[in-house]
Tab-separated table of C-alpha atoms and ligand atoms in Angstrom:
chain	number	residue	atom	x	y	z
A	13	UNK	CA	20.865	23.539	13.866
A	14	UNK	CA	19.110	23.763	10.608
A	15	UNK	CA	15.191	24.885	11.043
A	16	UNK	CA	11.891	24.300	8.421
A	17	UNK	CA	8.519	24.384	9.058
A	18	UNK	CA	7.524	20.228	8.713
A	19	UNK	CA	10.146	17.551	9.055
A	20	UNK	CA	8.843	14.555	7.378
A	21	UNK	CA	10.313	11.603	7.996
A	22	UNK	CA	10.650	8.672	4.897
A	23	UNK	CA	10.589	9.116	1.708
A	24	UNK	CA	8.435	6.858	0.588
A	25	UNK	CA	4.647	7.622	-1.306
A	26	UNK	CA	3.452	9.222	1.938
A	27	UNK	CA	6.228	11.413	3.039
A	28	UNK	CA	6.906	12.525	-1.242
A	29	UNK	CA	3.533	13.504	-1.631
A	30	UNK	CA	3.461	15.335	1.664
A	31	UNK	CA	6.352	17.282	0.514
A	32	UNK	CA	5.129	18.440	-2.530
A	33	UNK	CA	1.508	19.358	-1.729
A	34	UNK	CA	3.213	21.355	1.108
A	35	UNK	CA	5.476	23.109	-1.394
A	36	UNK	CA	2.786	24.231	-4.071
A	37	UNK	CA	1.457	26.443	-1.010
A	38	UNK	CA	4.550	27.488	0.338
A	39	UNK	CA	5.131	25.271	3.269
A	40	UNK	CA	8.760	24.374	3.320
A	41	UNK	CA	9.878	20.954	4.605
A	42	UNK	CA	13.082	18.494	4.622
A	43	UNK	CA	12.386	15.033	3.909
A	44	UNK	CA	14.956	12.847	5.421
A	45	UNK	CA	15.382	9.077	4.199
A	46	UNK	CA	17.252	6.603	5.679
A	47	UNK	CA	18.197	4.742	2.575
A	48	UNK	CA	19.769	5.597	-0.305
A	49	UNK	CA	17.675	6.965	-3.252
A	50	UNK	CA	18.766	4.145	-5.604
A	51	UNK	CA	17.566	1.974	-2.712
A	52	UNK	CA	14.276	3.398	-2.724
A	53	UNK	CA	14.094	3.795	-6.939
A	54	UNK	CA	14.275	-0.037	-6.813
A	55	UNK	CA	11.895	-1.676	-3.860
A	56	UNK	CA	9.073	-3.714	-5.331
A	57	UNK	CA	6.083	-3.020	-3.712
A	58	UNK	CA	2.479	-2.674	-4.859
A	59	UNK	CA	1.355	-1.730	-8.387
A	60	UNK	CA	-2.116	-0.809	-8.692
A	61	UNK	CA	-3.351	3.047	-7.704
A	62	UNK	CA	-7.169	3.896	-7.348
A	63	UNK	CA	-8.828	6.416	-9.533
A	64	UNK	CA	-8.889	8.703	-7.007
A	65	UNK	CA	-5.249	8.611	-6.342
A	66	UNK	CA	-4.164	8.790	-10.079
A	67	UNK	CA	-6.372	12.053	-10.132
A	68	UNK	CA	-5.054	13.609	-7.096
A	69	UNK	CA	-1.777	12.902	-8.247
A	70	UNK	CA	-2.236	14.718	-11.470
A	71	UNK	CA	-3.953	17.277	-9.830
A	72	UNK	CA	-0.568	18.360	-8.451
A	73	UNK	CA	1.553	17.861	-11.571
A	74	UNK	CA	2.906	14.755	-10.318
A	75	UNK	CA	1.420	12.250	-12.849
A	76	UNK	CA	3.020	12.778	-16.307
A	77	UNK	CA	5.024	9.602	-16.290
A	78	UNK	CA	2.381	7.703	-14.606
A	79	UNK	CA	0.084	8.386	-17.369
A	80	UNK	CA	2.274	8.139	-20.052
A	81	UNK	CA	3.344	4.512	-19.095
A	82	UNK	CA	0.723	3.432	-16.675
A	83	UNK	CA	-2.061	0.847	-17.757
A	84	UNK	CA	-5.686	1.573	-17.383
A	85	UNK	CA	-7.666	-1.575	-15.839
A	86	UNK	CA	-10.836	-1.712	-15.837
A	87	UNK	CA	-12.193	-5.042	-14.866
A	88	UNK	CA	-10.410	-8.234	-12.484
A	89	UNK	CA	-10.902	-11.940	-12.802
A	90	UNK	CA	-11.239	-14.225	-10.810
A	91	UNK	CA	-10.626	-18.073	-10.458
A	92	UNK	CA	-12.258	-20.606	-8.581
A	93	UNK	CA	-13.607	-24.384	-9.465
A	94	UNK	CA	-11.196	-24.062	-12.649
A	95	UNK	CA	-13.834	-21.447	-14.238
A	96	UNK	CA	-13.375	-17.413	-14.755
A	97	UNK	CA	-15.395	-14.688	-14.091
A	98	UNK	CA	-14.991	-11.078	-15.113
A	99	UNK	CA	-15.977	-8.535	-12.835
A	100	UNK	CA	-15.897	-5.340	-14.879
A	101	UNK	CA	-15.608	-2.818	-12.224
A	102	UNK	CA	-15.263	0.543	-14.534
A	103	UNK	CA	-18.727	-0.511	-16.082
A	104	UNK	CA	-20.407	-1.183	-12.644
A	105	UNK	CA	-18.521	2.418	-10.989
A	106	UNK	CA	-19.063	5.032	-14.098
A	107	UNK	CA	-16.269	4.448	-16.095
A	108	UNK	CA	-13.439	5.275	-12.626
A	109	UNK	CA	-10.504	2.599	-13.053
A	110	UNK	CA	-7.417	1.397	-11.959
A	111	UNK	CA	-3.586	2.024	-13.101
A	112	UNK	CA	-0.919	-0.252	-12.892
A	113	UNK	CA	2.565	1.916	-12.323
A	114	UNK	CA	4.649	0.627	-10.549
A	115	UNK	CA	5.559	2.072	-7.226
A	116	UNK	CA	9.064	2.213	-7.236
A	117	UNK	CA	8.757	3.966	-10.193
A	118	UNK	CA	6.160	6.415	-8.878
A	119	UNK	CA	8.505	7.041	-5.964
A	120	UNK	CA	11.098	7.524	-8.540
A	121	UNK	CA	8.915	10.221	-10.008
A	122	UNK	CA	8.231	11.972	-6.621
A	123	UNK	CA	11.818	12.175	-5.949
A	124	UNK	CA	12.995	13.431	-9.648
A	125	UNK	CA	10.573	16.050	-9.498
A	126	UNK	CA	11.301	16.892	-5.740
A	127	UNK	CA	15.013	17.841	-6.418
A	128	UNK	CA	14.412	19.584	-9.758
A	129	UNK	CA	11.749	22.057	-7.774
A	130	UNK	CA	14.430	22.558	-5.282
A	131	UNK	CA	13.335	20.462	-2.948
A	132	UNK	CA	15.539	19.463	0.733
A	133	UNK	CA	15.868	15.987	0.957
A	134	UNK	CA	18.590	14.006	2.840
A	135	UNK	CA	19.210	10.168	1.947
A	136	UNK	CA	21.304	7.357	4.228
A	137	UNK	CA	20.337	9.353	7.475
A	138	UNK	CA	21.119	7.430	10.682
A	139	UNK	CA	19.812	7.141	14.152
A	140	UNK	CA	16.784	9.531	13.482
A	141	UNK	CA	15.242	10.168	17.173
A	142	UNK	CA	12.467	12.792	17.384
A	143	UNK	CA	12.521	14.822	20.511
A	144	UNK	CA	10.153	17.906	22.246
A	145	UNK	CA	6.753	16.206	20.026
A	146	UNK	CA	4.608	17.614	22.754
A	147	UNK	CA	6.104	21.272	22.806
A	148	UNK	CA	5.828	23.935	20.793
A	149	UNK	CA	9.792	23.523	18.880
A	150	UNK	CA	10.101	19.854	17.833
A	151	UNK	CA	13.505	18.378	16.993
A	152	UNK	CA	15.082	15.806	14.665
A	153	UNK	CA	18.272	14.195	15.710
A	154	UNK	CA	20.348	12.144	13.074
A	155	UNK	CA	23.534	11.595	11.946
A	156	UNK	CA	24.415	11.277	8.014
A	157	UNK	CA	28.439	10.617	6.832
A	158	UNK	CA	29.323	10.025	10.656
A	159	UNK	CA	28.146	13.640	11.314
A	160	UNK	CA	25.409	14.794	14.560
A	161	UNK	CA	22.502	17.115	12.370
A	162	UNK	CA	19.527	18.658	14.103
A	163	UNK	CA	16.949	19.789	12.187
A	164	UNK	CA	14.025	22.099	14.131
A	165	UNK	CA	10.719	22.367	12.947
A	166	UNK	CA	6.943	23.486	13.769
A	167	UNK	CA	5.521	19.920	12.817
A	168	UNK	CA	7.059	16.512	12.232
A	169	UNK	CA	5.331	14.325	9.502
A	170	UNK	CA	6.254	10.495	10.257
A	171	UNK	CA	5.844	8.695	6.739
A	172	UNK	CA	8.927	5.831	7.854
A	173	UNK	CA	6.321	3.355	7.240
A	174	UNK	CA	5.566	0.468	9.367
A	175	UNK	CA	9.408	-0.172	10.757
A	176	UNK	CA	9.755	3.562	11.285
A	177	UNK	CA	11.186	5.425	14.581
A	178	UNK	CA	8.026	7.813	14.479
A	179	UNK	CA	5.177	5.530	15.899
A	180	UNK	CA	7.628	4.726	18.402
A	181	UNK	CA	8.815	7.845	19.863
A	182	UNK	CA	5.350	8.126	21.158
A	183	UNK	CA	4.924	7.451	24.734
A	184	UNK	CA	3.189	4.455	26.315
A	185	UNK	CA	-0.339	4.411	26.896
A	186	UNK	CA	-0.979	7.390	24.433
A	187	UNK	CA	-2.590	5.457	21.293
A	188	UNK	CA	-4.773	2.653	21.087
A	189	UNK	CA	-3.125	-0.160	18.885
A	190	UNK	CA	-5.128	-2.802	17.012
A	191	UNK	CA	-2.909	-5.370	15.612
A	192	UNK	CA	-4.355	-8.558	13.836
A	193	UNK	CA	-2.090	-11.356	12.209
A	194	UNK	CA	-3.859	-13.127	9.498
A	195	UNK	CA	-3.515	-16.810	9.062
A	196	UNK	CA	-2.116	-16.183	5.328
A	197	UNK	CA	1.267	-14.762	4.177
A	198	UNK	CA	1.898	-14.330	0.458
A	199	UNK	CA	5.419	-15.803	-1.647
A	200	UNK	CA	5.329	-12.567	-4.087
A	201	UNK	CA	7.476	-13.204	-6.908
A	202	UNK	CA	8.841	-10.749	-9.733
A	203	UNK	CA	9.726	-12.847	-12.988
A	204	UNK	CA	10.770	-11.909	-16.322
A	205	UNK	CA	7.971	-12.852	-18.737
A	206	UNK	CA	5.109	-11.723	-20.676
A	207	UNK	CA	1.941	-11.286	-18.579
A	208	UNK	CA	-0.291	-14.347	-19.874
A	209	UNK	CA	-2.855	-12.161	-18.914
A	210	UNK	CA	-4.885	-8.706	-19.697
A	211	UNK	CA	-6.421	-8.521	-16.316
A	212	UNK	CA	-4.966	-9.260	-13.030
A	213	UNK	CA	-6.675	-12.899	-11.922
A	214	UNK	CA	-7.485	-13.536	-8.022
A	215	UNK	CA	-7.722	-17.220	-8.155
A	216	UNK	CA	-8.986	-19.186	-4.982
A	217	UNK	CA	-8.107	-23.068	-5.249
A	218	UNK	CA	-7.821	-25.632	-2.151
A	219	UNK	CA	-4.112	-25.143	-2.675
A	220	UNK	CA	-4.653	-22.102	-1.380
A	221	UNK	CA	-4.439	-18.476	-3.289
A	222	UNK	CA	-2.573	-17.775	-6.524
A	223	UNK	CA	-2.336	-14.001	-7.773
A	224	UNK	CA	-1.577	-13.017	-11.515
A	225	UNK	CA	-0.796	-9.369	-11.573
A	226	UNK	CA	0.454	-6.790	-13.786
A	227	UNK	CA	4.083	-5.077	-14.768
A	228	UNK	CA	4.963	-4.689	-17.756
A	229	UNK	CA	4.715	-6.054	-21.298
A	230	UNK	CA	8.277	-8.129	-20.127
A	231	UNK	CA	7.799	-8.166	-16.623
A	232	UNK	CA	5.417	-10.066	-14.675
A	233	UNK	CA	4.333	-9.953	-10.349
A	234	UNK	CA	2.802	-13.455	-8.955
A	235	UNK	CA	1.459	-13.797	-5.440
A	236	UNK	CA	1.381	-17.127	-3.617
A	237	UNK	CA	-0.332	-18.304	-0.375
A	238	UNK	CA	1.656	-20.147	1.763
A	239	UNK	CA	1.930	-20.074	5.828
A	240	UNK	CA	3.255	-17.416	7.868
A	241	UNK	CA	6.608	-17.720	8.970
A	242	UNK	CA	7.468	-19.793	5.715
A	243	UNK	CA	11.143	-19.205	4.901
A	244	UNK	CA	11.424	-18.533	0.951
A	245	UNK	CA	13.886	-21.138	1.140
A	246	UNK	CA	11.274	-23.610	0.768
A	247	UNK	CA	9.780	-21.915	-2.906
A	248	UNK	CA	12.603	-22.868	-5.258
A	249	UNK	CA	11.434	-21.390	-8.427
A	250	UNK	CA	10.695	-25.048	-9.609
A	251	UNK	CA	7.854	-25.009	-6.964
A	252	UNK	CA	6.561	-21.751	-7.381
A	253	UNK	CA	5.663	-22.572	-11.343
A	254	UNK	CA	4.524	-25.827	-10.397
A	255	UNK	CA	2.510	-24.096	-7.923
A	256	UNK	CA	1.184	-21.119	-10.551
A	257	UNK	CA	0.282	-23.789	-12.934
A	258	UNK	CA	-1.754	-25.736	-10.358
A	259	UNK	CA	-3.741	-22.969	-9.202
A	260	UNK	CA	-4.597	-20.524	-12.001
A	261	UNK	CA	-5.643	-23.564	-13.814
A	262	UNK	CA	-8.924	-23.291	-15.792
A	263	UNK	CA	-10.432	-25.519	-18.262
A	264	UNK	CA	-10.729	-23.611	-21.167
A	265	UNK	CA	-6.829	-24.055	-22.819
A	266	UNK	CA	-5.557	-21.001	-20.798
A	267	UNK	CA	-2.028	-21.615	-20.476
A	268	UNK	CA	0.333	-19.502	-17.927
A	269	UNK	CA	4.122	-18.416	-19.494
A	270	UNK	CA	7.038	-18.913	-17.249
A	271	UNK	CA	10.163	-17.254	-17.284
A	272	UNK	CA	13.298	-16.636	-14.798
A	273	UNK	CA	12.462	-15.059	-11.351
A	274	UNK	CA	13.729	-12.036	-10.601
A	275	UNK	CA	12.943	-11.347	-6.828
A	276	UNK	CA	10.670	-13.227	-4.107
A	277	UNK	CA	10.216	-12.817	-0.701
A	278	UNK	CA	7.411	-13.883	1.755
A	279	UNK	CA	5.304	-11.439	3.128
A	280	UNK	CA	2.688	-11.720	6.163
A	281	UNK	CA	-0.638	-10.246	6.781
A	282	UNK	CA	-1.956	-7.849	9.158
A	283	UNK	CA	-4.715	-5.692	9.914
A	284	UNK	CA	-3.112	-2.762	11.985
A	285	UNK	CA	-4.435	0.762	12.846
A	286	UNK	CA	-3.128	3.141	15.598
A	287	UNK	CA	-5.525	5.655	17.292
A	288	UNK	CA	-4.860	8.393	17.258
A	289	UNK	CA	-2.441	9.327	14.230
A	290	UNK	CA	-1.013	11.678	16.428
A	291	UNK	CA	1.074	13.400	19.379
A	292	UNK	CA	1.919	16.573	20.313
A	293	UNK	CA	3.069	18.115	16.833
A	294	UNK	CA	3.991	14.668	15.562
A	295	UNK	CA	1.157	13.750	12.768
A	296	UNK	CA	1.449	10.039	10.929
A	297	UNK	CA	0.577	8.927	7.594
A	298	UNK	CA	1.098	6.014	5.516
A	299	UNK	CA	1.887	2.834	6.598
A	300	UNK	CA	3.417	4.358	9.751
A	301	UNK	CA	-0.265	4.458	11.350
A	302	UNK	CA	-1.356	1.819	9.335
A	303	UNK	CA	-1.703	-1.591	7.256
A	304	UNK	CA	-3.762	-3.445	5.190
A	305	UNK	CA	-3.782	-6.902	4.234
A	306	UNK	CA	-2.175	-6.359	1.056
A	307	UNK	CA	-4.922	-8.495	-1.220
A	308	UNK	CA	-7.173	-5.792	-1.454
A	309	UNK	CA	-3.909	-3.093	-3.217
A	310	UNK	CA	-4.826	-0.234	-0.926
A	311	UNK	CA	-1.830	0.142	0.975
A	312	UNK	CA	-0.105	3.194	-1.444
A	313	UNK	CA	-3.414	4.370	-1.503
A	314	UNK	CA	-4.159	5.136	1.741
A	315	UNK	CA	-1.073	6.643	1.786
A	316	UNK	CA	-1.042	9.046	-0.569
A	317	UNK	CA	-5.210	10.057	0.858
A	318	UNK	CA	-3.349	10.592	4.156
A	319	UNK	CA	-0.831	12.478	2.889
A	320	UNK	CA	-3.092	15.055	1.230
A	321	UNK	CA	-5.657	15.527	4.379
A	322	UNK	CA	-2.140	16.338	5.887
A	323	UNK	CA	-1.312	19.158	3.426
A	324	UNK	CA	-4.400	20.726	3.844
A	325	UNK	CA	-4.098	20.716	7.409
A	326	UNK	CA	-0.803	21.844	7.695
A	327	UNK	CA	-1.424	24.758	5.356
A	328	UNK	CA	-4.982	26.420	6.565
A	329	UNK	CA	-2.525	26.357	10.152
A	330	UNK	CA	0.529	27.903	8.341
A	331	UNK	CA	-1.441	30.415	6.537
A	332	UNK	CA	-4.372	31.104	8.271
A	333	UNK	CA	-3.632	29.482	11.794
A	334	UNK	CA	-6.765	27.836	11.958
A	335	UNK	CA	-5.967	24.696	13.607
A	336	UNK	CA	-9.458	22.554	12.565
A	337	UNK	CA	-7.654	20.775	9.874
A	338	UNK	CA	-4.943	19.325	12.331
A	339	UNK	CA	-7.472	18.878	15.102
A	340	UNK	CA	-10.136	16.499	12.198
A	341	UNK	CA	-6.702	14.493	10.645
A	342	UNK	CA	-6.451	11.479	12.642
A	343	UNK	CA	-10.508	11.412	12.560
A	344	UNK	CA	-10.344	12.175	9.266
A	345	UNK	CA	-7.927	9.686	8.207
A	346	UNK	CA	-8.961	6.308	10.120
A	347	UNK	CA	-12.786	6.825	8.512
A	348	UNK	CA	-11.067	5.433	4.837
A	349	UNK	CA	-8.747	3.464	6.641
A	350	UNK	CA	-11.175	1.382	8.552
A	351	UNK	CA	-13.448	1.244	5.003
A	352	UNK	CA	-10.330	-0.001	3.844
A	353	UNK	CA	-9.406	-2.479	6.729
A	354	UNK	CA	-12.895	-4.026	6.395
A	355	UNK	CA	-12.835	-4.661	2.566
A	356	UNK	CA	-9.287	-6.024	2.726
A	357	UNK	CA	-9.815	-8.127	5.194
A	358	UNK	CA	-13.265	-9.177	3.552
A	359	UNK	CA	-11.404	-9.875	0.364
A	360	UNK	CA	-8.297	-11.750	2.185
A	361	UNK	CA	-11.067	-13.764	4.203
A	362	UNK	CA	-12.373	-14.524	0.512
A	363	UNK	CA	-9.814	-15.769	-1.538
A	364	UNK	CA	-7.472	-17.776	0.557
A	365	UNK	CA	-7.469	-21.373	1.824
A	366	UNK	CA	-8.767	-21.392	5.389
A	367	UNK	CA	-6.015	-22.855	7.820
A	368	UNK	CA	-7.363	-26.414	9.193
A	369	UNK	CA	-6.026	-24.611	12.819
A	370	UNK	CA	-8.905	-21.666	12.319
A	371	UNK	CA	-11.312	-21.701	14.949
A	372	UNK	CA	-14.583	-22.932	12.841
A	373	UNK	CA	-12.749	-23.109	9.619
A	374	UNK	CA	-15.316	-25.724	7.972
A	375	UNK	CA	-17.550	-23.046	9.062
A	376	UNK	CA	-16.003	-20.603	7.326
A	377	UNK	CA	-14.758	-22.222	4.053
A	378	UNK	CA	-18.768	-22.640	3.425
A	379	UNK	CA	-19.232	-19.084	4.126
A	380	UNK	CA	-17.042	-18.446	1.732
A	381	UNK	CA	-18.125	-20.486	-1.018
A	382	UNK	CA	-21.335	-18.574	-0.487
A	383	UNK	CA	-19.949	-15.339	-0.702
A	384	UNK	CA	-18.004	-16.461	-4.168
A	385	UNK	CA	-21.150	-17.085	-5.687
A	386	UNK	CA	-23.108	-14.541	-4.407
A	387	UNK	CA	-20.429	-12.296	-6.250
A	388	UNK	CA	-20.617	-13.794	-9.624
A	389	UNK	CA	-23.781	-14.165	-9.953
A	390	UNK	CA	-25.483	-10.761	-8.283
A	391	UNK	CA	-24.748	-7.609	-9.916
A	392	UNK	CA	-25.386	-6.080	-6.707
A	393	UNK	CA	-22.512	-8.207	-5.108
A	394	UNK	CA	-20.441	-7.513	-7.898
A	395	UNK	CA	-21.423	-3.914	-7.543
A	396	UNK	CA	-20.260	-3.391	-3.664
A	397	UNK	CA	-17.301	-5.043	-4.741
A	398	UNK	CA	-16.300	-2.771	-7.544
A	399	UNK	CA	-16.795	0.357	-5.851
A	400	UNK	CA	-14.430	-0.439	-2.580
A	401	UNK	CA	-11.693	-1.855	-5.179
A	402	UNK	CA	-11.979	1.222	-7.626
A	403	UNK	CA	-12.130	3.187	-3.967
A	404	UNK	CA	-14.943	4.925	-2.645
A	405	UNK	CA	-14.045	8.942	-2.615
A	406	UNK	CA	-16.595	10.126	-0.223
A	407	UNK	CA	-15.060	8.134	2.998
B	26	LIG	P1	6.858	3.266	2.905
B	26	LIG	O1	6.686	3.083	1.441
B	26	LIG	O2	7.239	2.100	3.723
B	26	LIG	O3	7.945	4.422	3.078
B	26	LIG	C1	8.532	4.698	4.313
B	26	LIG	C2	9.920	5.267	4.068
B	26	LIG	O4	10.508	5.616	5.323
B	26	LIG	C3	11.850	5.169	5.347
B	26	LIG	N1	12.261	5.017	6.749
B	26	LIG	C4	12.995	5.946	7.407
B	26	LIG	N2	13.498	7.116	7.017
B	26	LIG	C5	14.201	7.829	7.926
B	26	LIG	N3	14.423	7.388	9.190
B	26	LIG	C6	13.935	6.234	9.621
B	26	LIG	N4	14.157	5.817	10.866
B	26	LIG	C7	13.170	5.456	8.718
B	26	LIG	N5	12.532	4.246	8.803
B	26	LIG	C8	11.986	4.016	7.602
B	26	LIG	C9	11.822	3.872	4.545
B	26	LIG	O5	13.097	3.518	4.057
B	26	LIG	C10	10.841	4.244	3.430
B	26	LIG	O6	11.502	4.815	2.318
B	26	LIG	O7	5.555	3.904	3.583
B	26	LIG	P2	4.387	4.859	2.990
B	26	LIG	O8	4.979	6.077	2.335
B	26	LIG	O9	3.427	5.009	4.082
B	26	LIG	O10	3.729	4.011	1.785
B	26	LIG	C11	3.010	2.843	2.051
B	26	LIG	C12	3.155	1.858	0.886
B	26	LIG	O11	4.526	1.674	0.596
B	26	LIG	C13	2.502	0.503	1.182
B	26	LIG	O12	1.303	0.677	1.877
B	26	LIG	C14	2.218	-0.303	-0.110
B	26	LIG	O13	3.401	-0.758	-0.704
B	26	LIG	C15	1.280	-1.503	0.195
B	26	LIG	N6	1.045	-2.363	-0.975
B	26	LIG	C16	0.162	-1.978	-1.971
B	26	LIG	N7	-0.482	-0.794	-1.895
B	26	LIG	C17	-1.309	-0.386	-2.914
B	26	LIG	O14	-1.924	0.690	-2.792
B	26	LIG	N8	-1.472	-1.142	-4.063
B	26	LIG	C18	-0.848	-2.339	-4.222
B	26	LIG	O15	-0.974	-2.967	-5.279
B	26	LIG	C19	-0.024	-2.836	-3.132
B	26	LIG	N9	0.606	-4.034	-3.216
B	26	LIG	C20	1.713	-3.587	-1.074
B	26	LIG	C21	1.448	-4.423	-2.199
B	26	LIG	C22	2.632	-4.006	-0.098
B	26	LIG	C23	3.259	-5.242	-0.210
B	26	LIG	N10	4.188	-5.598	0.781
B	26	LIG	C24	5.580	-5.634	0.473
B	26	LIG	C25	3.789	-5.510	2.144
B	26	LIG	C26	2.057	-5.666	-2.299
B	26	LIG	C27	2.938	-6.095	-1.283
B	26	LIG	C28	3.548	-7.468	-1.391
């Protein structure tokens, strides 16, 4: 049996950023992975990190690619009644933006970096089961190449995201789960073409949602709403433009490029939080705990703010065995994350067509249309709005 002081499972943002933050103060860990790392190099996911995140990232020397090819935003638009509106969130939040990066390439990053510091990291491990959480010498089964490994450590960090094995090797009745399926589910399609855009457009149409975001000067990422439980068989990329087109639409000669798709998949919506983010000597972070609707792009970031509280934790125990840290994380944690649930859910809730099957959905579409124009036309609105998208740093 090998031994280290944290086993973090997953190597995605959570579990990368754990590792290093852990490192710079002399915490050793082993990140295990059950993919391979050209798996991982390559999954789409999200795209846009918070000020906050950005600067926490550089903080630890982890941002030189990110800011040598990531793409300052600093204001959104959005669509609705075939008319745009710029919210300019830098100007409304002193000057804090957004990047676009992409995350597989931040991931990318995380791991590059990783092994050339010397960093333990296994890839394509199988059958990961996590045993003795509750006493003082936790355990990590798996298997890798057909061979049994155990790996013993003082803490286990699960960051295996939302399918993970970590949430689940925690016994019945100890958290509190609160799992919410929204009536919306998103086609999100990669294609190769110019953005026809310099700022990613939310547009809300009685088609339903339509998302223009950001790549790459060649590369482009849509969103569509559709139902949940869709099959992408039913989006032929025929549809999907036809769909764009219909929805971005505005009045003023606009047009939207198209080009060849490159990846889509449907993707459903949930609210979901467990309480406590721990057990034992098991801590989770990331998506393993929690997720976010994904309209609001806070997913990565919550990860990452997890990840950190987790480092700091873990060290002042290490080095100074004050346990106050560990005891505040979960605590500390869910106070951003349930900031975050509310604005993503407020912002889902804002932008999509309302299901005819919602209870009170005429109801509700009026609400909406209130809240729409309440945003463009109040700078307070727009204000409230800015600040949770930019991400508030005192939650
Ligand atoms: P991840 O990234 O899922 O990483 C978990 C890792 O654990 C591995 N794993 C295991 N390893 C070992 N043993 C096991 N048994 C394992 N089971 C799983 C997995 O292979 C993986 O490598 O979780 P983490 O680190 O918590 O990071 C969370 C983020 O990935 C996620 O929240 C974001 O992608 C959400 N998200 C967005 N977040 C943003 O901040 N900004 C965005 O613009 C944004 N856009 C999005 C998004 C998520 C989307 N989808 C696909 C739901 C757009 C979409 C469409």
């Amino acid at each position: 049996m090998t031994r280290t002081c944290v086993g973090i499972v997953g190597a995605g943002p959570a579990g990368l950023v754990l590792a290093h933050l852990l490192a710079e103060q002399g915490v050793e860990s082993v990140v295990l992975e059950r993919q391979s790392r050209d798996y991982v190099e390559k999954r789409v996911r999200a795209g846009l990190l918070e000020h906050g995140t950005v600067a926490r990232l550089e903080r630890h020397g982890l941002a030189e690619r990110l800011r040598a090819r990531g793409q300052v935003h600093r204001g959104v638009e959005l669509r609705f009644d075939g008319a745009r509106h710029r919210i300019a969130y830098a100007e409304l939040c002193a000057g804090r933006h957004m990047m676009v990066y992409a995350q597989q390439d931040l991931v990318a990053d995380l791991i590059r970096l990783w092994i050339a510091r010397g960093g333990a990291i296994a890839f394509e491990v199988e059958d990961v089961a996590l045993r003795h959480l509750d006493g003082e010498r936790p355990e990590i089964r798996y298997s890798r190449g057909g061979r049994e490994e155990r790996l013993g450590c003082d803490w286990v960090a699960g960051c295996d995201g939302y399918h993970g094995v970590s949430r689940g090797s925690i016994p019945p009745g100890v958290l509190r789960v609160h799992d919410h399926r929204l009536p919306f589910a998103w086609v999100g399609v990669l294609a190769q073409v110019a953005p026809s855009t310099e700022e990613i457009i939310y547009a809300q149409h009685e088609r339903g949602f339509a998302g223009h975001m950001l790549r790459s000067q060649t590369v482009s990422r849509f969103y569509l709403q559709t139902e949940p439980d869709d099959p992408i068989e039913s989006w032929p990329d025929a549809r999907i433009w036809a769909e764009l087109q219909l929805r971005l639409a505005v009045t003023d000669g606009w047009k939207l490029r198209e080009g060849p798709v490159l990846e889509k998949s449907v993707t459903e919506m949930r609210s979901f939080v467990v309480e406590p983010m721990q057990f034992g000597r098991l801590f989770l972070a990331g998506d393993a705990a929690h997720i976010v609707p994904p309209t609001g792009a806070k997913g990565l970031n919550l990860a990452v703010a997890d990840a950190r509280l987790l480092a700091q934790a873990l060290t002042r125990r290490v080095h100074a065995s004050d346990s106050s840290g560990l005891d505040a994380y979960s605590e500390d944690c869910l106070r951003r994350v349930w900031r975050v649930q509310e604005f993503s859910s407020w912002m889902s809730w804002l932008l999509h067509r309302i299901p005819d099957a919602t209870p009170d959905a005429e109801l509700r579409r009026r609400l909406q249309r209130a809240q729409l124009e309440y945003l463009v036309t109040s700078a307070a609105a727009r204000t409230g709005f800015a600040e949770n998208y930019v991400g508030l740093e005192r939650v």
